[in-house]
XYZ file of C-alpha atoms in Angstrom:
264
model
C -117.391 171.978 -234.122
C -119.669 169.183 -235.514
C -118.370 166.948 -232.744
C -119.452 169.384 -229.946
C -122.924 169.724 -231.663
C -123.288 166.043 -231.810
C -122.339 165.668 -228.150
C -124.888 168.359 -227.069
C -127.572 166.999 -228.998
C -126.966 163.604 -227.346
C -127.174 164.998 -223.874
C -130.401 166.812 -224.457
C -133.787 164.994 -224.356
C -136.315 165.490 -227.152
C -139.274 167.815 -226.268
C -141.574 164.941 -227.094
C -139.975 162.590 -224.579
C -141.272 162.135 -221.124
C -138.907 161.935 -218.096
C -137.791 158.327 -217.764
C -138.753 156.427 -214.557
C -136.049 155.516 -212.188
C -134.696 152.024 -212.874
C -131.670 152.298 -210.618
C -130.998 153.750 -207.245
C -127.466 154.696 -208.116
C -125.243 155.219 -211.073
C -121.436 154.739 -210.590
C -119.128 156.870 -212.628
C -115.384 155.954 -212.402
C -112.116 155.407 -214.183
C -111.833 151.659 -214.552
C -108.064 151.573 -214.730
C -107.953 153.266 -211.207
C -110.677 151.714 -209.199
C -112.624 148.966 -210.972
C -110.878 146.003 -209.277
C -110.460 147.763 -205.907
C -112.540 150.484 -204.387
C -115.389 150.462 -206.750
C -115.386 146.627 -206.613
C -115.877 146.831 -202.675
C -118.338 149.733 -202.802
C -120.495 148.035 -205.493
C -120.596 144.890 -203.200
C -121.742 146.824 -200.255
C -124.423 148.726 -202.139
C -125.916 145.367 -203.581
C -125.601 143.871 -200.185
C -127.934 146.623 -198.782
C -130.396 146.044 -201.671
C -129.448 149.257 -203.371
C -129.956 148.831 -207.137
C -126.656 150.008 -208.651
C -125.529 150.404 -212.234
C -122.016 149.692 -213.019
C -120.828 149.668 -216.483
C -119.667 146.481 -218.319
C -115.847 146.407 -218.610
C -116.334 144.771 -221.992
C -117.802 147.933 -223.297
C -115.342 149.462 -225.653
C -113.377 152.317 -224.072
C -112.071 154.986 -226.498
C -115.311 154.828 -228.543
C -118.144 157.290 -228.213
C -120.149 156.873 -225.064
C -123.123 154.390 -225.665
C -126.693 155.172 -225.442
C -126.954 152.412 -222.904
C -124.983 154.334 -220.350
C -126.959 157.526 -221.240
C -130.279 155.659 -220.514
C -128.914 154.269 -217.337
C -128.009 157.824 -216.138
C -131.375 159.102 -216.983
C -132.988 156.192 -215.131
C -131.054 156.585 -211.960
C -132.169 158.406 -208.781
C -128.467 159.068 -207.598
C -125.058 159.343 -208.927
C -121.781 158.634 -207.207
C -118.759 160.167 -209.041
C -115.410 158.548 -208.063
C -112.804 161.248 -208.979
C -109.592 159.457 -209.148
C -106.165 160.530 -210.563
C -106.930 159.421 -214.149
C -110.492 160.223 -214.275
C -110.112 163.273 -216.394
C -107.967 161.440 -218.955
C -111.065 159.521 -220.169
C -113.386 161.361 -222.529
C -115.953 158.667 -221.755
C -115.947 159.587 -217.945
C -116.082 163.377 -218.819
C -119.087 162.744 -221.102
C -120.744 160.550 -218.291
C -120.143 163.469 -215.760
C -121.643 165.999 -218.146
C -124.550 164.001 -218.657
C -125.108 163.352 -214.923
C -125.064 167.027 -214.074
C -127.454 167.598 -216.807
C -129.871 164.914 -215.725
C -129.770 165.493 -211.976
C -131.747 168.664 -211.674
C -131.338 168.573 -207.927
C -127.455 168.539 -207.284
C -128.051 166.987 -203.789
C -128.472 163.731 -205.871
C -124.830 163.891 -206.944
C -122.103 162.661 -204.624
C -118.466 163.307 -205.554
C -115.846 161.095 -203.946
C -112.339 162.497 -204.119
C -110.386 159.227 -204.308
C -106.473 160.056 -203.911
C -107.039 163.396 -205.447
C -107.073 166.893 -204.126
C -110.555 168.512 -204.577
C -108.762 171.825 -205.728
C -107.101 169.858 -208.480
C -110.330 168.731 -209.764
C -111.970 172.087 -209.335
C -109.217 174.068 -211.009
C -107.902 171.381 -213.299
C -104.464 171.309 -211.871
C -102.042 168.282 -211.067
C -102.994 165.272 -213.133
C -106.045 166.953 -214.361
C -104.031 169.702 -216.067
C -101.960 166.959 -217.852
C -105.167 165.218 -218.897
C -106.690 168.454 -220.347
C -103.441 169.212 -222.117
C -103.783 166.012 -224.151
C -107.630 166.654 -224.647
C -106.848 170.167 -226.054
C -104.220 168.679 -228.377
C -106.455 165.980 -229.734
C -109.677 167.996 -229.938
C -108.608 171.231 -231.469
C -111.849 171.254 -233.511
C -113.812 170.750 -230.374
C -112.855 173.523 -228.143
C -116.440 174.089 -226.744
C -116.683 170.371 -225.834
C -113.438 170.726 -223.797
C -114.776 173.680 -222.057
C -117.985 171.806 -221.206
C -115.826 169.178 -219.478
C -113.895 171.682 -217.532
C -117.063 173.290 -216.401
C -118.585 169.850 -215.321
C -115.429 169.161 -213.250
C -115.465 172.591 -211.667
C -119.174 172.094 -210.722
C -118.974 168.584 -209.484
C -115.984 169.635 -207.223
C -118.107 172.428 -205.657
C -120.597 169.923 -204.359
C -120.430 168.410 -200.828
C -118.861 164.980 -201.025
C -116.317 162.541 -199.480
C -112.500 162.834 -199.307
C -110.480 159.649 -199.090
C -107.682 161.579 -197.512
C -106.917 160.269 -193.946
C -109.770 157.929 -194.206
C -109.575 154.041 -194.467
C -111.529 152.662 -197.390
C -113.786 150.589 -195.170
C -115.055 153.747 -193.379
C -115.269 155.740 -196.500
C -117.367 153.064 -198.106
C -119.626 152.878 -195.003
C -120.225 156.648 -195.149
C -121.189 156.454 -198.855
C -123.593 153.636 -198.399
C -125.217 155.503 -195.418
C -125.599 158.563 -197.600
C -127.265 156.574 -200.270
C -129.639 154.794 -197.811
C -130.552 158.256 -196.437
C -131.458 159.431 -199.963
C -133.245 156.201 -201.171
C -135.283 155.788 -198.001
C -136.708 159.261 -198.355
C -138.451 158.000 -201.464
C -140.579 155.495 -199.525
C -143.679 156.239 -197.448
C -144.756 153.732 -194.713
C -148.278 152.638 -195.590
C -151.015 152.638 -193.180
C -151.580 149.060 -191.801
C -155.046 149.033 -193.368
C -153.445 149.241 -196.847
C -151.032 146.398 -196.181
C -152.032 143.033 -197.564
C -153.228 140.453 -195.005
C -153.104 142.897 -192.113
C -156.774 142.769 -191.420
C -156.632 138.997 -191.049
C -153.666 139.271 -188.600
C -155.335 141.734 -186.401
C -158.558 139.745 -186.228
C -156.506 136.655 -185.444
C -154.857 138.549 -182.544
C -158.347 139.705 -181.257
C -159.562 136.068 -181.150
C -156.472 134.891 -179.182
C -156.732 137.716 -176.655
C -160.450 137.920 -176.328
C -160.838 135.042 -173.807
C -159.207 135.087 -170.276
C -156.544 132.414 -169.990
C -153.749 131.536 -167.623
C -151.343 130.984 -170.608
C -148.739 133.491 -171.363
C -148.910 134.207 -175.106
C -146.418 136.113 -177.244
C -147.271 137.493 -180.728
C -145.510 139.448 -183.287
C -143.886 139.527 -186.768
C -141.057 137.209 -187.727
C -137.498 138.414 -188.230
C -138.113 138.244 -191.968
C -141.145 140.580 -191.807
C -139.130 143.304 -190.023
C -140.170 146.837 -188.771
C -142.394 147.461 -191.851
C -144.854 145.139 -190.312
C -144.059 145.464 -186.738
C -144.900 149.166 -186.321
C -148.211 149.353 -187.913
C -149.064 145.868 -186.221
C -148.189 147.154 -182.798
C -149.847 150.481 -183.348
C -153.087 148.855 -184.480
C -153.046 146.224 -181.660
C -152.513 148.909 -179.037
C -155.343 150.954 -180.420
C -157.763 148.109 -180.767
C -157.256 145.909 -177.897
C -154.723 147.594 -175.550
C -151.718 145.372 -176.482
C -149.215 146.942 -174.137
C -151.491 147.133 -171.046
C -152.667 143.627 -171.712
C -149.094 142.292 -172.096
C -148.404 144.007 -168.714
C -151.419 142.313 -167.197
C -150.488 139.066 -168.395
C -147.003 139.108 -167.034
C -148.375 140.451 -163.618
C -150.698 137.430 -163.530
C -147.987 135.100 -164.384
C -145.774 136.341 -161.634
C -148.558 136.178 -159.111
C -149.176 132.446 -159.877
C -145.594 131.642 -159.645
C -145.371 132.984 -156.130
C -148.274 131.016 -154.768
């Protein structure tokens, strides 16, 4: 029972510790031998490509040894967790410890996404099929840690009851796209678009536009953010320009004058 007590104490934060600040958008939990060089590799690439800070454990970390504090810290410092439930996931005590920690840390279960990768969700929920074989071995090796094995079973039952994605009848490319879109939806909710008055340099830009448009001219002028600045600048700039100098009506007026001149 000492092992169970040690595991439980590792999962529970000290009452004197404050909640850690998110340092990662996503924590990936997966069975390396099943998915590291295939599905997880492609998923991680797409997440990074979208600017999503993702924690993926170092393959050099020693499997078979007690889960490291580094991984516990990474789970605590992550906004979301994606759990790739593959055929051999439950054979790893490390993965099961990760899963237990994830469910304890993520108070809102809408921040945990199970992905049933080549497994039936009912096998995960009921620990049947390959999961039954894995737990037969765990129970044989951990006769003195019955409570710990029960915690693992409960964690699998809980995660399998959450809404997630199933790889059955779905190509991997589409599956990865769906996962990335889910993450983007969750992550983007954390950001609030600032009023343009709060954006550095916006006052100068608005005043510069005022000066350019203040004097009548026969020139046709176009102004706006560059592609690199994107919508975060375009929306407040267009909104303020419209409110201050009538940007949209003015553009219409300029185009009208241009065509009138061309028809003379």
